[in-house]
Amino acid sequence: MTARYIANSLFSVFILNACVTDNQITEEVVEQPIILQDTIFEEVEVPQVAAYIIDTLEQKIIDAGLVDIQSISPDILIDVRYSDTNNFMHRDVYGHLNRIYLQPTVAEDLGKSQLYLKSIDSTLTLLVYDGVRPRSVQQYMWDVLEMPIHEKTKFVSNPKNGSLHNYGAAVDLTIADAEGNILDMGAGYDDIRKIAYPRHEKAYLDSGLLSKEHIANRELLREVMKAGGFWNIETEWWHFNRYSRDRAKTMFEIVE
């Protein structure tokens, strides 16, 4: 068998056929040229994804044993409002933190609420604004918030006492569709007006400032959260506790 090289990527392939006739072997060589065409590769720009930074604050939360809620329920949406200025304080108090953490059992119960919501309407999902809030952050919020103490305590618990957010046993959230469009609750997250108070809903409904749709959306959120063992507080439609403060003290340590 022989082979010849032809320029411009032209190769000759020789096929050897052995034919046996009357105990004699003859060789038949068939030459079939194969042309290999040049391939042009275009340089494609791959977008760079910024690395997620785990800073000291988040590492403290992880070391305390809390879990990222999306590691338990990946379809829950998050919007970490205190890592931005889109909150009632108009301050970024979390820095790089862009995940929501809760105590493992609380995160699992939140997952139960998510499943219950999906069983009612598969197009809806929980959207979480805040979970654990280290006491050092709570102290900062307490110090910079300029309002009388009797008003301040309605929105930020005195860090000396420790709040359920400090334990990772409370969550702030709403309901959204799959695209992240939130249901209208008649008052936004962190709205400090009394129209956001669940205890005043009937009065605002009677006045026409809250609609039946607003109330129905709030009641849906309360129903869904109750399925996971959470309950609402009287002054914030978005805030839900999983345990009482006394119970949390026996189960968890405050995240400092």
PDB file of C-alpha atoms in Angstrom:
ATOM      1  CA  MET A   1       0.000   0.000   0.000  1.00  0.00           C
ATOM      2  CA  THR A   2       1.312   3.525  -0.893  1.00  0.00           C
ATOM      3  CA  ALA A   3       0.124   7.031  -0.127  1.00  0.00           C
ATOM      4  CA  ARG A   4       0.859  10.419  -1.684  1.00  0.00           C
ATOM      5  CA  TYR A   5       0.488  13.864  -0.087  1.00  0.00           C
ATOM      6  CA  ILE A   6      -1.278  16.534  -2.198  1.00  0.00           C
ATOM      7  CA  ALA A   7      -1.015  20.268  -1.345  1.00  0.00           C
ATOM      8  CA  ASN A   8      -3.959  22.345  -0.072  1.00  0.00           C
ATOM      9  CA  SER A   9      -5.152  19.585   2.267  1.00  0.00           C
ATOM     10  CA  LEU A  10      -5.734  17.082  -0.593  1.00  0.00           C
ATOM     11  CA  PHE A  11      -5.059  13.553   0.468  1.00  0.00           C
ATOM     12  CA  SER A  12      -5.055  10.352  -1.486  1.00  0.00           C
ATOM     13  CA  VAL A  13      -6.457   7.322   0.189  1.00  0.00           C
ATOM     14  CA  PHE A  14      -5.464   3.981  -1.145  1.00  0.00           C
ATOM     15  CA  ILE A  15      -7.708   1.036  -0.616  1.00  0.00           C
ATOM     16  CA  LEU A  16      -6.167  -2.335  -0.924  1.00  0.00           C
ATOM     17  CA  ASN A  17      -8.486  -5.050  -2.157  1.00  0.00           C
ATOM     18  CA  ALA A  18      -7.199  -8.604  -2.016  1.00  0.00           C
ATOM     19  CA  CYS A  19      -8.727 -10.920  -4.634  1.00  0.00           C
ATOM     20  CA  VAL A  20      -8.081 -14.613  -4.472  1.00  0.00           C
ATOM     21  CA  THR A  21      -8.241 -16.424  -7.808  1.00  0.00           C
ATOM     22  CA  ASP A  22      -6.825 -19.944  -8.305  1.00  0.00           C
ATOM     23  CA  ASN A  23      -4.681 -19.590  -5.200  1.00  0.00           C
ATOM     24  CA  GLN A  24      -3.110 -16.386  -6.647  1.00  0.00           C
ATOM     25  CA  ILE A  25      -3.302 -13.016  -4.845  1.00  0.00           C
ATOM     26  CA  THR A  26      -3.589  -9.868  -6.945  1.00  0.00           C
ATOM     27  CA  GLU A  27      -3.655  -6.283  -5.605  1.00  0.00           C
ATOM     28  CA  GLU A  28      -6.105  -3.689  -6.878  1.00  0.00           C
ATOM     29  CA  VAL A  29      -5.371  -0.121  -5.800  1.00  0.00           C
ATOM     30  CA  VAL A  30      -8.239   2.388  -5.940  1.00  0.00           C
ATOM     31  CA  GLU A  31      -7.242   6.021  -5.493  1.00  0.00           C
ATOM     32  CA  GLN A  32      -9.965   8.272  -3.955  1.00  0.00           C
ATOM     33  CA  PRO A  33      -8.987  11.861  -3.208  1.00  0.00           C
ATOM     34  CA  ILE A  34     -10.595  13.530  -0.118  1.00  0.00           C
ATOM     35  CA  ILE A  35     -10.607  17.323   0.150  1.00  0.00           C
ATOM     36  CA  LEU A  36     -10.550  18.795   3.641  1.00  0.00           C
ATOM     37  CA  GLN A  37     -11.898  22.347   3.741  1.00  0.00           C
ATOM     38  CA  ASP A  38     -10.515  24.954   6.076  1.00  0.00           C
ATOM     39  CA  THR A  39     -12.663  25.678   9.161  1.00  0.00           C
ATOM     40  CA  ILE A  40     -12.957  29.255  10.335  1.00  0.00           C
ATOM     41  CA  PHE A  41     -13.430  29.767  14.067  1.00  0.00           C
ATOM     42  CA  GLU A  42     -14.870  33.083  15.225  1.00  0.00           C
ATOM     43  CA  GLU A  43     -13.791  34.539  18.522  1.00  0.00           C
ATOM     44  CA  VAL A  44     -16.835  34.753  20.801  1.00  0.00           C
ATOM     45  CA  GLU A  45     -16.872  37.121  23.759  1.00  0.00           C
ATOM     46  CA  VAL A  46     -18.027  35.296  26.914  1.00  0.00           C
ATOM     47  CA  PRO A  47     -19.743  37.609  29.415  1.00  0.00           C
ATOM     48  CA  GLN A  48     -17.991  37.805  32.750  1.00  0.00           C
ATOM     49  CA  VAL A  49     -20.080  37.086  35.840  1.00  0.00           C
ATOM     50  CA  ALA A  50     -18.990  38.974  38.926  1.00  0.00           C
ATOM     51  CA  ALA A  51     -17.942  36.694  41.760  1.00  0.00           C
ATOM     52  CA  TYR A  52     -20.236  36.727  44.771  1.00  0.00           C
ATOM     53  CA  ILE A  53     -18.436  38.153  47.783  1.00  0.00           C
ATOM     54  CA  ILE A  54     -18.996  36.653  51.224  1.00  0.00           C
ATOM     55  CA  ASP A  55     -17.982  39.416  53.588  1.00  0.00           C
ATOM     56  CA  THR A  56     -17.462  39.383  57.348  1.00  0.00           C
ATOM     57  CA  LEU A  57     -21.136  39.948  58.117  1.00  0.00           C
ATOM     58  CA  GLU A  58     -22.338  37.058  55.955  1.00  0.00           C
ATOM     59  CA  GLN A  59     -19.590  34.745  57.228  1.00  0.00           C
ATOM     60  CA  LYS A  60     -20.755  35.487  60.760  1.00  0.00           C
ATOM     61  CA  ILE A  61     -24.265  34.370  59.768  1.00  0.00           C
ATOM     62  CA  ILE A  62     -22.985  31.187  58.126  1.00  0.00           C
ATOM     63  CA  ASP A  63     -20.776  30.366  61.124  1.00  0.00           C
ATOM     64  CA  ALA A  64     -23.854  30.687  63.359  1.00  0.00           C
ATOM     65  CA  GLY A  65     -25.416  27.789  61.439  1.00  0.00           C
ATOM     66  CA  LEU A  66     -28.084  29.651  59.497  1.00  0.00           C
ATOM     67  CA  VAL A  67     -28.970  28.635  55.927  1.00  0.00           C
ATOM     68  CA  ASP A  68     -29.642  30.422  52.666  1.00  0.00           C
ATOM     69  CA  ILE A  69     -33.405  30.017  52.114  1.00  0.00           C
ATOM     70  CA  GLN A  70     -32.922  29.394  48.387  1.00  0.00           C
ATOM     71  CA  SER A  71     -30.807  26.342  49.219  1.00  0.00           C
ATOM     72  CA  ILE A  72     -33.978  24.919  50.796  1.00  0.00           C
ATOM     73  CA  SER A  73     -36.571  26.344  48.379  1.00  0.00           C
ATOM     74  CA  PRO A  74     -34.871  27.490  45.142  1.00  0.00           C
ATOM     75  CA  ASP A  75     -38.094  28.836  43.625  1.00  0.00           C
ATOM     76  CA  ILE A  76     -38.611  31.428  46.373  1.00  0.00           C
ATOM     77  CA  LEU A  77     -37.711  34.897  45.102  1.00  0.00           C
ATOM     78  CA  ILE A  78     -35.657  37.377  47.136  1.00  0.00           C
ATOM     79  CA  ASP A  79     -35.167  41.135  47.160  1.00  0.00           C
ATOM     80  CA  VAL A  80     -32.700  42.044  49.916  1.00  0.00           C
ATOM     81  CA  ARG A  81     -33.947  45.561  50.623  1.00  0.00           C
ATOM     82  CA  TYR A  82     -31.390  46.354  53.329  1.00  0.00           C
ATOM     83  CA  SER A  83     -28.564  45.727  50.856  1.00  0.00           C
ATOM     84  CA  ASP A  84     -29.909  48.715  48.937  1.00  0.00           C
ATOM     85  CA  THR A  85     -31.356  52.120  49.752  1.00  0.00           C
ATOM     86  CA  ASN A  86     -34.893  51.088  48.780  1.00  0.00           C
ATOM     87  CA  ASN A  87     -36.123  50.854  52.384  1.00  0.00           C
ATOM     88  CA  PHE A  88     -37.667  53.168  54.959  1.00  0.00           C
ATOM     89  CA  MET A  89     -34.217  54.202  56.228  1.00  0.00           C
ATOM     90  CA  HIS A  90     -32.904  54.933  52.722  1.00  0.00           C
ATOM     91  CA  ARG A  91     -29.622  53.310  53.767  1.00  0.00           C
ATOM     92  CA  ASP A  92     -27.666  50.229  52.717  1.00  0.00           C
ATOM     93  CA  VAL A  93     -26.997  48.463  56.025  1.00  0.00           C
ATOM     94  CA  TYR A  94     -26.018  44.990  54.725  1.00  0.00           C
ATOM     95  CA  GLY A  95     -23.298  45.799  52.200  1.00  0.00           C
ATOM     96  CA  HIS A  96     -22.430  42.791  50.011  1.00  0.00           C
ATOM     97  CA  LEU A  97     -25.023  40.517  51.604  1.00  0.00           C
ATOM     98  CA  ASN A  98     -27.421  39.482  48.841  1.00  0.00           C
ATOM     99  CA  ARG A  99     -28.923  36.294  50.253  1.00  0.00           C
ATOM    100  CA  ILE A 100     -31.625  35.682  52.844  1.00  0.00           C
ATOM    101  CA  TYR A 101     -30.677  33.496  55.820  1.00  0.00           C
ATOM    102  CA  LEU A 102     -32.867  31.871  58.478  1.00  0.00           C
ATOM    103  CA  GLN A 103     -32.491  29.189  61.119  1.00  0.00           C
ATOM    104  CA  PRO A 104     -32.632  25.772  59.346  1.00  0.00           C
ATOM    105  CA  THR A 105     -35.978  24.771  60.882  1.00  0.00           C
ATOM    106  CA  VAL A 106     -37.471  28.175  60.072  1.00  0.00           C
ATOM    107  CA  ALA A 107     -36.245  27.942  56.476  1.00  0.00           C
ATOM    108  CA  GLU A 108     -37.819  24.492  56.166  1.00  0.00           C
ATOM    109  CA  ASP A 109     -41.138  25.815  57.501  1.00  0.00           C
ATOM    110  CA  LEU A 110     -40.963  28.685  55.031  1.00  0.00           C
ATOM    111  CA  GLY A 111     -40.585  26.034  52.342  1.00  0.00           C
ATOM    112  CA  LYS A 112     -43.864  24.490  53.545  1.00  0.00           C
ATOM    113  CA  SER A 113     -45.582  27.839  53.101  1.00  0.00           C
ATOM    114  CA  GLN A 114     -44.158  28.097  49.591  1.00  0.00           C
ATOM    115  CA  LEU A 115     -45.479  24.647  48.692  1.00  0.00           C
ATOM    116  CA  TYR A 116     -48.888  25.549  50.090  1.00  0.00           C
ATOM    117  CA  LEU A 117     -48.975  28.734  47.988  1.00  0.00           C
ATOM    118  CA  LYS A 118     -48.028  26.755  44.875  1.00  0.00           C
ATOM    119  CA  SER A 119     -50.852  24.304  45.585  1.00  0.00           C
ATOM    120  CA  ILE A 120     -53.297  27.227  45.570  1.00  0.00           C
ATOM    121  CA  ASP A 121     -51.853  28.972  42.508  1.00  0.00           C
ATOM    122  CA  SER A 122     -48.781  27.617  40.704  1.00  0.00           C
ATOM    123  CA  THR A 123     -48.113  31.031  39.103  1.00  0.00           C
ATOM    124  CA  LEU A 124     -47.449  32.681  42.468  1.00  0.00           C
ATOM    125  CA  THR A 125     -44.394  32.587  44.721  1.00  0.00           C
ATOM    126  CA  LEU A 126     -43.148  34.039  47.973  1.00  0.00           C
ATOM    127  CA  LEU A 127     -40.787  36.986  47.635  1.00  0.00           C
ATOM    128  CA  VAL A 128     -38.646  37.580  50.723  1.00  0.00           C
ATOM    129  CA  TYR A 129     -37.243  40.961  51.758  1.00  0.00           C
ATOM    130  CA  ASP A 130     -35.423  40.121  54.990  1.00  0.00           C
ATOM    131  CA  GLY A 131     -34.588  37.215  57.262  1.00  0.00           C
ATOM    132  CA  VAL A 132     -31.913  37.149  59.928  1.00  0.00           C
ATOM    133  CA  ARG A 133     -30.694  40.584  60.934  1.00  0.00           C
ATOM    134  CA  PRO A 134     -27.547  40.480  63.070  1.00  0.00           C
ATOM    135  CA  ARG A 135     -27.822  42.507  66.260  1.00  0.00           C
ATOM    136  CA  SER A 136     -24.882  44.685  65.196  1.00  0.00           C
ATOM    137  CA  VAL A 137     -26.971  45.804  62.208  1.00  0.00           C
ATOM    138  CA  GLN A 138     -30.002  46.293  64.452  1.00  0.00           C
ATOM    139  CA  GLN A 139     -27.905  48.483  66.733  1.00  0.00           C
ATOM    140  CA  TYR A 140     -26.802  50.609  63.794  1.00  0.00           C
ATOM    141  CA  MET A 141     -30.416  51.019  62.639  1.00  0.00           C
ATOM    142  CA  TRP A 142     -31.478  51.934  66.164  1.00  0.00           C
ATOM    143  CA  ASP A 143     -28.724  54.527  66.505  1.00  0.00           C
ATOM    144  CA  VAL A 144     -29.264  56.346  63.191  1.00  0.00           C
ATOM    145  CA  LEU A 145     -33.070  56.296  63.138  1.00  0.00           C
ATOM    146  CA  GLU A 146     -34.148  59.745  64.276  1.00  0.00           C
ATOM    147  CA  MET A 147     -37.601  59.519  65.857  1.00  0.00           C
ATOM    148  CA  PRO A 148     -39.051  59.332  69.358  1.00  0.00           C
ATOM    149  CA  ILE A 149     -38.478  56.009  71.095  1.00  0.00           C
ATOM    150  CA  HIS A 150     -42.191  55.194  71.323  1.00  0.00           C
ATOM    151  CA  GLU A 151     -42.352  55.538  67.521  1.00  0.00           C
ATOM    152  CA  LYS A 152     -38.984  53.932  66.840  1.00  0.00           C
ATOM    153  CA  THR A 153     -39.911  50.710  68.628  1.00  0.00           C
ATOM    154  CA  LYS A 154     -42.776  50.174  66.178  1.00  0.00           C
ATOM    155  CA  PHE A 155     -40.294  49.658  63.366  1.00  0.00           C
ATOM    156  CA  VAL A 156     -36.985  48.640  64.954  1.00  0.00           C
ATOM    157  CA  SER A 157     -36.838  46.530  68.104  1.00  0.00           C
ATOM    158  CA  ASN A 158     -34.519  47.730  70.836  1.00  0.00           C
ATOM    159  CA  PRO A 159     -31.318  45.729  70.237  1.00  0.00           C
ATOM    160  CA  LYS A 160     -30.822  45.347  73.988  1.00  0.00           C
ATOM    161  CA  ASN A 161     -33.844  43.046  74.063  1.00  0.00           C
ATOM    162  CA  GLY A 162     -33.010  41.120  70.929  1.00  0.00           C
ATOM    163  CA  SER A 163     -35.588  40.721  68.176  1.00  0.00           C
ATOM    164  CA  LEU A 164     -36.776  37.595  66.385  1.00  0.00           C
ATOM    165  CA  HIS A 165     -34.953  38.888  63.305  1.00  0.00           C
ATOM    166  CA  ASN A 166     -31.748  38.745  65.403  1.00  0.00           C
ATOM    167  CA  TYR A 167     -32.390  35.049  66.048  1.00  0.00           C
ATOM    168  CA  GLY A 168     -33.224  34.276  62.424  1.00  0.00           C
ATOM    169  CA  ALA A 169     -36.759  33.292  63.443  1.00  0.00           C
ATOM    170  CA  ALA A 170     -38.707  36.054  61.667  1.00  0.00           C
ATOM    171  CA  VAL A 171     -39.142  36.914  58.011  1.00  0.00           C
ATOM    172  CA  ASP A 172     -40.373  39.897  55.978  1.00  0.00           C
ATOM    173  CA  LEU A 173     -42.033  38.950  52.709  1.00  0.00           C
ATOM    174  CA  THR A 174     -44.828  39.296  50.178  1.00  0.00           C
ATOM    175  CA  ILE A 175     -46.317  37.368  47.251  1.00  0.00           C
ATOM    176  CA  ALA A 176     -45.319  37.833  43.616  1.00  0.00           C
ATOM    177  CA  ASP A 177     -45.915  36.224  40.260  1.00  0.00           C
ATOM    178  CA  ALA A 178     -43.209  34.292  38.410  1.00  0.00           C
ATOM    179  CA  GLU A 179     -41.827  37.520  36.888  1.00  0.00           C
ATOM    180  CA  GLY A 180     -41.484  39.146  40.289  1.00  0.00           C
ATOM    181  CA  ASN A 181     -44.495  41.450  40.013  1.00  0.00           C
ATOM    182  CA  ILE A 182     -45.781  41.791  43.571  1.00  0.00           C
ATOM    183  CA  LEU A 183     -49.413  41.580  44.594  1.00  0.00           C
ATOM    184  CA  ASP A 184     -50.890  44.924  45.635  1.00  0.00           C
ATOM    185  CA  MET A 185     -51.202  45.029  49.423  1.00  0.00           C
ATOM    186  CA  GLY A 186     -52.423  48.632  49.558  1.00  0.00           C
ATOM    187  CA  ALA A 187     -49.176  49.734  51.241  1.00  0.00           C
ATOM    188  CA  GLY A 188     -45.580  48.998  50.364  1.00  0.00           C
ATOM    189  CA  TYR A 189     -42.920  47.120  52.290  1.00  0.00           C
ATOM    190  CA  ASP A 190     -41.573  49.190  55.200  1.00  0.00           C
ATOM    191  CA  ASP A 191     -44.468  51.627  54.877  1.00  0.00           C
ATOM    192  CA  ILE A 192     -44.581  53.341  58.272  1.00  0.00           C
ATOM    193  CA  ARG A 193     -48.156  54.623  57.839  1.00  0.00           C
ATOM    194  CA  LYS A 194     -51.009  53.016  59.761  1.00  0.00           C
ATOM    195  CA  ILE A 195     -52.542  51.813  56.494  1.00  0.00           C
ATOM    196  CA  ALA A 196     -49.876  49.080  56.638  1.00  0.00           C
ATOM    197  CA  TYR A 197     -51.135  47.884  60.038  1.00  0.00           C
ATOM    198  CA  PRO A 198     -53.188  44.663  59.859  1.00  0.00           C
ATOM    199  CA  ARG A 199     -55.098  45.785  62.971  1.00  0.00           C
ATOM    200  CA  HIS A 200     -56.470  48.836  61.119  1.00  0.00           C
ATOM    201  CA  GLU A 201     -57.490  47.040  57.927  1.00  0.00           C
ATOM    202  CA  LYS A 202     -61.253  47.154  58.544  1.00  0.00           C
ATOM    203  CA  ALA A 203     -61.216  50.890  59.199  1.00  0.00           C
ATOM    204  CA  TYR A 204     -59.240  51.559  56.027  1.00  0.00           C
ATOM    205  CA  LEU A 205     -61.488  49.222  54.049  1.00  0.00           C
ATOM    206  CA  ASP A 206     -64.563  51.063  55.298  1.00  0.00           C
ATOM    207  CA  SER A 207     -62.965  54.394  54.371  1.00  0.00           C
ATOM    208  CA  GLY A 208     -62.185  53.167  50.852  1.00  0.00           C
ATOM    209  CA  LEU A 209     -58.426  53.669  51.223  1.00  0.00           C
ATOM    210  CA  LEU A 210     -57.973  49.877  51.157  1.00  0.00           C
ATOM    211  CA  SER A 211     -59.863  47.794  48.601  1.00  0.00           C
ATOM    212  CA  LYS A 212     -61.265  44.295  48.890  1.00  0.00           C
ATOM    213  CA  GLU A 213     -58.426  43.169  46.622  1.00  0.00           C
ATOM    214  CA  HIS A 214     -55.828  44.609  49.021  1.00  0.00           C
ATOM    215  CA  ILE A 215     -57.408  42.789  51.955  1.00  0.00           C
ATOM    216  CA  ALA A 216     -57.735  39.548  49.978  1.00  0.00           C
ATOM    217  CA  ASN A 217     -54.045  39.667  49.065  1.00  0.00           C
ATOM    218  CA  ARG A 218     -53.030  40.241  52.686  1.00  0.00           C
ATOM    219  CA  GLU A 219     -55.304  37.434  53.852  1.00  0.00           C
ATOM    220  CA  LEU A 220     -53.800  35.099  51.256  1.00  0.00           C
ATOM    221  CA  LEU A 221     -50.315  35.880  52.588  1.00  0.00           C
ATOM    222  CA  ARG A 222     -51.449  35.222  56.162  1.00  0.00           C
ATOM    223  CA  GLU A 223     -53.119  31.955  55.155  1.00  0.00           C
ATOM    224  CA  VAL A 224     -50.026  30.769  53.309  1.00  0.00           C
ATOM    225  CA  MET A 225     -47.685  31.657  56.160  1.00  0.00           C
ATOM    226  CA  LYS A 226     -49.968  30.018  58.733  1.00  0.00           C
ATOM    227  CA  ALA A 227     -49.533  26.760  56.783  1.00  0.00           C
ATOM    228  CA  GLY A 228     -45.841  26.892  57.719  1.00  0.00           C
ATOM    229  CA  GLY A 229     -46.484  27.779  61.363  1.00  0.00           C
ATOM    230  CA  PHE A 230     -45.908  31.562  61.075  1.00  0.00           C
ATOM    231  CA  TRP A 231     -48.091  34.376  62.354  1.00  0.00           C
ATOM    232  CA  ASN A 232     -48.389  38.043  61.434  1.00  0.00           C
ATOM    233  CA  ILE A 233     -47.780  41.009  63.741  1.00  0.00           C
ATOM    234  CA  GLU A 234     -50.286  43.863  64.160  1.00  0.00           C
ATOM    235  CA  THR A 235     -48.195  46.721  62.741  1.00  0.00           C
ATOM    236  CA  GLU A 236     -46.590  45.263  59.586  1.00  0.00           C
ATOM    237  CA  TRP A 237     -48.483  43.202  57.003  1.00  0.00           C
ATOM    238  CA  TRP A 238     -45.142  41.820  55.740  1.00  0.00           C
ATOM    239  CA  HIS A 239     -43.629  40.628  59.051  1.00  0.00           C
ATOM    240  CA  PHE A 240     -44.128  37.047  60.261  1.00  0.00           C
ATOM    241  CA  ASN A 241     -42.714  35.285  63.320  1.00  0.00           C
ATOM    242  CA  ARG A 242     -42.136  31.558  63.562  1.00  0.00           C
ATOM    243  CA  TYR A 243     -41.564  31.386  67.331  1.00  0.00           C
ATOM    244  CA  SER A 244     -42.205  33.597  70.311  1.00  0.00           C
ATOM    245  CA  ARG A 245     -39.210  35.453  71.671  1.00  0.00           C
ATOM    246  CA  ASP A 246     -39.140  33.294  74.806  1.00  0.00           C
ATOM    247  CA  ARG A 247     -39.182  30.118  72.722  1.00  0.00           C
ATOM    248  CA  ALA A 248     -36.504  31.426  70.362  1.00  0.00           C
ATOM    249  CA  LYS A 249     -34.244  32.145  73.341  1.00  0.00           C
ATOM    250  CA  THR A 250     -34.364  28.476  74.344  1.00  0.00           C
ATOM    251  CA  MET A 251     -33.694  27.219  70.809  1.00  0.00           C
ATOM    252  CA  PHE A 252     -31.220  29.647  69.232  1.00  0.00           C
ATOM    253  CA  GLU A 253     -28.438  32.098  69.898  1.00  0.00           C
ATOM    254  CA  ILE A 254     -28.690  35.709  68.777  1.00  0.00           C
ATOM    255  CA  VAL A 255     -26.555  36.377  65.694  1.00  0.00           C
ATOM    256  CA  GLU A 256     -24.345  39.220  66.769  1.00  0.00           C
TER     257      GLU A 256
END
